[in-house]
XYZ file of C-alpha atoms in Angstrom:
387
model
C 117.764 163.825 138.046
C 118.956 165.146 141.767
C 116.679 163.577 143.863
C 116.503 164.010 147.576
C 116.264 160.920 149.767
C 113.930 160.822 152.756
C 116.221 159.802 154.932
C 118.699 163.066 153.822
C 115.145 165.152 154.302
C 115.028 163.532 157.863
C 118.403 164.243 159.083
C 118.131 167.653 157.995
C 115.224 168.712 159.755
C 114.103 168.903 163.836
C 111.695 165.476 163.457
C 114.065 163.647 165.924
C 115.419 166.463 168.214
C 116.021 164.746 172.011
C 114.063 161.041 170.612
C 115.291 157.229 170.465
C 115.755 156.044 167.690
C 115.710 152.508 166.587
C 116.370 152.350 162.921
C 115.167 149.885 160.037
C 117.703 149.406 157.796
C 119.846 146.870 155.461
C 123.302 147.625 153.418
C 120.957 149.747 150.989
C 120.349 152.380 153.265
C 122.592 154.203 151.997
C 122.385 157.987 151.117
C 123.880 159.884 148.307
C 127.583 159.399 149.042
C 126.416 156.013 150.252
C 127.589 156.796 153.381
C 125.233 154.060 155.615
C 122.536 155.401 157.622
C 123.205 153.709 160.698
C 126.859 155.068 160.491
C 125.190 158.950 159.647
C 122.517 158.167 162.983
C 125.452 157.174 165.119
C 127.051 160.719 165.268
C 123.668 162.371 164.607
C 124.211 165.166 167.735
C 120.451 165.543 167.558
C 118.766 162.360 168.569
C 120.426 158.887 170.178
C 120.506 155.877 168.427
C 119.331 153.061 170.527
C 119.042 149.704 168.098
C 119.288 148.119 165.083
C 117.002 146.240 163.310
C 117.313 144.055 160.665
C 114.935 142.698 157.734
C 114.844 139.705 155.740
C 118.176 138.289 154.127
C 119.629 140.189 157.299
C 120.816 143.558 158.484
C 123.564 142.620 156.849
C 121.761 141.191 153.850
C 124.148 138.377 153.526
C 121.703 135.502 153.479
C 121.372 134.472 150.480
C 117.563 132.335 150.483
C 113.988 132.671 151.698
C 113.306 130.655 155.295
C 116.507 131.812 156.442
C 116.630 132.987 159.512
C 118.695 135.120 160.958
C 119.642 135.805 164.130
C 119.871 138.882 166.949
C 123.394 140.012 167.593
C 125.421 143.076 168.608
C 127.040 145.656 166.398
C 130.440 145.757 166.251
C 131.270 149.328 165.523
C 128.185 151.218 167.826
C 127.580 148.136 170.294
C 124.291 148.111 169.324
C 121.542 145.567 169.571
C 121.401 144.551 166.443
C 117.415 142.572 166.474
C 116.303 140.224 163.627
C 112.918 141.120 162.149
C 113.255 137.946 160.266
C 113.665 135.169 163.319
C 111.564 134.167 165.930
C 109.646 137.194 165.403
C 108.887 139.274 162.333
C 107.723 141.978 164.736
C 109.727 144.182 166.639
C 108.397 143.217 170.953
C 108.168 145.318 173.537
C 111.723 144.293 175.079
C 113.225 146.028 171.901
C 111.170 148.850 171.789
C 111.695 149.583 175.453
C 114.776 152.255 174.939
C 112.999 154.079 171.855
C 110.314 156.168 171.277
C 110.181 156.281 167.307
C 111.440 153.878 164.653
C 112.428 154.626 161.837
C 112.388 152.889 158.215
C 115.013 153.445 155.606
C 114.304 150.228 153.235
C 114.721 149.719 149.032
C 112.021 148.659 147.817
C 111.845 146.811 144.395
C 108.250 147.761 143.318
C 106.790 144.674 143.742
C 103.410 143.310 146.035
C 105.767 139.590 147.041
C 108.729 141.475 148.581
C 108.904 141.355 152.188
C 110.144 144.658 153.203
C 107.238 146.894 153.290
C 105.604 144.186 155.358
C 108.033 144.769 158.160
C 107.068 148.229 157.864
C 103.516 146.988 158.352
C 104.751 145.066 161.191
C 107.192 147.523 162.561
C 103.664 150.171 162.538
C 101.462 146.948 164.111
C 104.636 146.984 167.197
C 104.115 150.933 167.607
C 100.530 150.926 167.501
C 100.701 148.564 170.820
C 103.851 150.007 172.513
C 103.540 153.652 172.214
C 105.944 154.189 169.375
C 106.124 156.521 166.367
C 106.885 155.204 163.047
C 108.858 157.073 160.016
C 109.098 156.078 156.857
C 112.341 157.702 154.581
C 111.092 157.121 150.878
C 113.252 156.015 148.737
C 112.721 155.947 144.381
C 110.165 152.640 143.757
C 113.300 151.561 140.972
C 110.917 150.463 137.973
C 108.844 153.457 138.276
C 105.408 155.037 139.802
C 103.474 155.085 136.805
C 102.270 151.485 135.835
C 100.317 149.180 137.903
C 99.492 145.621 137.317
C 98.839 142.225 137.973
C 96.102 141.010 140.022
C 95.698 142.053 143.235
C 96.016 140.084 146.570
C 92.624 137.776 147.758
C 92.702 138.352 151.796
C 92.973 134.236 152.612
C 96.413 134.086 150.287
C 97.420 136.879 152.634
C 101.566 135.991 153.872
C 104.853 137.342 154.905
C 104.719 137.686 150.921
C 101.498 139.685 149.912
C 99.305 141.096 153.544
C 97.080 143.493 151.964
C 94.739 143.171 148.574
C 97.497 145.518 146.670
C 98.753 144.291 142.792
C 101.700 142.142 142.217
C 103.070 145.480 140.641
C 101.539 148.136 142.591
C 103.817 151.583 141.352
C 103.917 153.175 144.520
C 107.019 153.952 147.023
C 107.241 152.159 150.275
C 106.067 155.457 152.252
C 103.395 155.565 150.606
C 102.394 152.536 150.839
C 102.880 153.139 154.395
C 100.057 155.912 154.300
C 98.022 153.215 152.275
C 98.229 150.815 155.304
C 98.107 152.694 158.033
C 94.651 154.578 156.419
C 92.656 152.093 154.179
C 94.044 148.767 156.123
C 93.112 150.046 159.830
C 97.166 149.839 161.154
C 96.617 153.175 162.832
C 99.820 153.881 164.484
C 101.582 157.484 164.810
C 102.680 157.478 160.962
C 104.745 160.078 159.247
C 106.379 159.796 155.429
C 109.285 161.505 154.949
C 108.822 162.514 151.244
C 112.183 162.206 148.729
C 112.813 166.053 146.624
C 112.634 165.447 142.636
C 111.542 162.724 142.413
C 108.847 161.787 140.310
C 106.256 159.255 139.218
C 107.782 158.082 135.451
C 111.613 158.356 136.592
C 113.629 154.812 137.297
C 115.904 154.444 139.877
C 119.143 154.850 136.881
C 116.844 157.740 135.856
C 118.042 159.859 138.807
C 121.853 159.915 140.905
C 120.948 157.394 143.302
C 123.790 155.434 144.282
C 122.513 152.010 143.227
C 123.121 148.957 146.285
C 121.540 145.468 145.364
C 118.831 145.726 148.559
C 118.875 142.386 148.724
C 120.865 139.339 147.646
C 119.586 138.408 144.727
C 118.085 141.859 143.034
C 121.346 143.298 142.127
C 120.689 145.932 139.446
C 118.086 147.808 138.131
C 117.287 145.123 135.805
C 116.566 142.364 137.557
C 114.184 144.667 139.864
C 112.724 145.474 136.130
C 111.499 141.796 135.747
C 111.582 140.658 138.838
C 107.696 141.252 139.182
C 107.103 138.059 136.740
C 109.230 136.061 137.130
C 109.066 136.007 140.913
C 106.170 133.842 139.722
C 108.362 130.899 139.399
C 109.440 130.452 142.590
C 105.971 128.968 143.120
C 107.368 126.167 140.463
C 110.152 123.914 140.358
C 111.655 125.551 137.433
C 114.433 127.547 138.300
C 114.180 131.446 139.092
C 117.676 131.965 138.621
C 118.866 131.650 141.641
C 122.251 130.426 141.646
C 123.240 132.070 138.613
C 124.747 135.884 137.944
C 121.521 136.945 136.554
C 118.960 136.089 139.092
C 115.194 136.172 137.807
C 116.633 137.126 134.157
C 117.712 133.691 133.491
C 115.006 131.634 133.662
C 114.613 127.599 132.756
C 114.697 123.866 133.915
C 116.601 121.008 133.152
C 113.510 119.095 130.763
C 113.620 122.543 128.114
C 114.342 122.565 125.154
C 116.208 126.491 125.017
C 115.314 126.982 121.189
C 111.599 125.834 120.941
C 110.891 127.953 124.524
C 112.455 130.721 123.070
C 110.585 130.538 119.667
C 106.862 130.147 121.760
C 107.920 132.830 124.170
C 109.353 135.374 121.723
C 106.068 134.295 119.618
C 103.579 135.995 121.511
C 105.259 138.752 120.485
C 105.171 140.616 124.047
C 106.277 144.595 123.509
C 109.898 145.554 124.555
C 111.599 142.346 125.347
C 113.124 139.322 123.432
C 114.086 135.852 124.918
C 117.322 134.510 124.003
C 117.855 131.129 124.487
C 120.673 129.897 126.849
C 121.652 126.952 129.313
C 122.473 127.587 132.171
C 123.184 125.464 135.625
C 122.504 126.874 139.315
C 124.968 126.800 141.945
C 123.041 126.584 144.190
C 119.071 126.292 144.923
C 116.441 124.375 142.428
C 118.932 122.276 139.909
C 122.292 123.005 141.572
C 124.450 121.215 139.133
C 122.490 120.086 136.865
C 122.442 121.907 132.626
C 118.787 124.072 132.193
C 117.636 124.927 129.458
C 115.649 128.399 129.034
C 115.944 131.947 128.604
C 117.427 134.977 129.697
C 115.201 137.890 129.539
C 116.421 141.230 127.599
C 114.250 144.304 128.449
C 114.212 146.184 124.969
C 111.756 148.861 125.743
C 111.509 149.349 129.923
C 108.075 151.355 129.210
C 106.114 148.685 126.954
C 107.584 146.063 129.543
C 105.218 144.749 130.974
C 106.757 141.796 133.714
C 103.528 140.515 135.162
C 102.167 139.503 132.164
C 105.369 138.622 131.101
C 105.962 136.030 134.198
C 102.742 134.399 133.969
C 103.153 133.793 130.753
C 106.423 131.913 131.089
C 104.970 130.059 132.988
C 101.901 129.110 131.605
C 104.052 127.914 128.188
C 105.826 125.763 130.224
C 103.199 124.433 131.835
C 102.045 124.059 128.053
C 104.549 122.398 126.499
C 105.981 120.365 128.969
C 102.963 119.312 131.348
C 104.278 115.956 132.073
C 107.789 117.939 133.292
C 106.173 120.722 134.613
C 105.706 121.416 138.347
C 104.310 123.347 140.731
C 106.414 123.854 144.404
C 105.695 121.552 146.772
C 104.472 123.831 150.524
C 106.008 125.068 152.623
C 106.316 128.664 151.213
C 107.807 131.187 153.443
C 106.523 129.580 156.022
C 103.220 128.933 154.740
C 102.136 125.224 155.564
C 98.860 124.335 153.652
C 98.602 126.504 150.985
C 99.961 125.715 146.911
C 103.327 127.757 147.189
C 102.247 129.363 143.626
C 99.049 130.460 145.267
C 100.840 132.450 148.197
C 103.503 133.824 145.345
C 100.304 134.897 143.348
C 98.278 135.663 146.082
C 95.187 133.844 144.506
C 94.060 130.166 143.703
C 92.855 131.536 140.501
C 95.543 132.342 138.381
C 96.844 128.899 139.234
C 94.044 126.815 137.538
C 93.121 129.212 134.996
C 96.998 127.660 133.820
C 95.808 124.379 134.550
C 92.715 124.817 132.790
C 95.420 126.038 129.824
C 92.325 129.652 130.011
C 94.484 132.074 126.944
C 96.749 134.950 128.187
C 93.839 137.392 127.392
C 91.407 135.623 129.869
C 94.261 135.712 132.784
C 94.438 139.604 132.473
C 91.021 140.636 132.184
C 90.481 138.651 135.227
C 92.774 140.675 136.956
C 90.498 143.645 135.866
C 87.795 145.111 138.700
C 90.183 144.937 141.511
C 92.964 146.432 139.571
C 90.809 149.645 138.202
C 89.577 149.730 142.576
C 92.991 149.626 143.563
C 94.323 152.567 140.928
C 91.436 154.212 142.716
C 92.422 153.879 146.459
C 95.924 154.281 145.417
C 95.478 157.811 144.032
C 94.463 158.823 148.127
C 98.420 158.085 149.141
C 100.413 159.476 146.377
C 102.938 161.647 147.291
C 104.470 162.715 144.233
């Protein structure tokens, strides 16, 4: 499907005429011809590009791991300042916005609450309200589609930079839709304009479109990675490897103590639709268990319409806890600069999920605990859908 991206529509309009623009982007911020949005704005005759802003992993997306801050810099080509929004500040400051009339946000989200780019949008909106700027969010496809919604809704007591608002793990929304929700439902109240796409519809995954895929962050290399991420990101809250340091992050998971054949058999025995767990051995080159042989599985999605990544990720953690309780460990704080809460709880947006796993509750009981808040979210979500 030929999809016209929000950035392409914005550049074809007169919305920015005479404006001084700050651009929030990274290497995935390209148009359908793979031209980077910063290059297009630098040559745009109707407005003046005044500053560039980079999210987590950096403006150039060259920083691999979490909690590795990037510094401010100067763009070699344009000479413009590059302000890091994953540094000593997560929000643009008054100094950063001094010569800016409008902030244009153009980052590729991955469809999961536990991904920080949408909170960079929220932080930009807060700063814009405080200092008198407008925010325009250029929309891009939700790479895993905009139909399925799953997981627990975040408890505000566990709000962090991987979950600022009470939304579910897999939210089924685009970044521009979420911006509208943040602004109205969660009371940011800035001058906000979403620029929608043309020809994208909710059932389309990214590779159903003609849009060129550029990895949005170093460990989301493919659409397949994005498809499993809402589940296996939970492993970041354990001492199990989520596959960082392999060529298939979030698709290959395990730990040195896991017997891959038995673990794969237990997961396949759950009879989840649309997925097969292939026993494998792997050795991460960095991060958890670097240089050590790990037993585990590779997650092969065979029918992504039927596949539930969130329940699958929870099942992986629960199965490892049940089978290897003597060796299984939750990750120790900090996680994403939260020092006083269990990292698994920060990722989950609740302590209930961990507690249910520790109580050896069934997957049916765990999934049932998501019910009422998830139904309420679906009602709220409907007001903000653009497609």
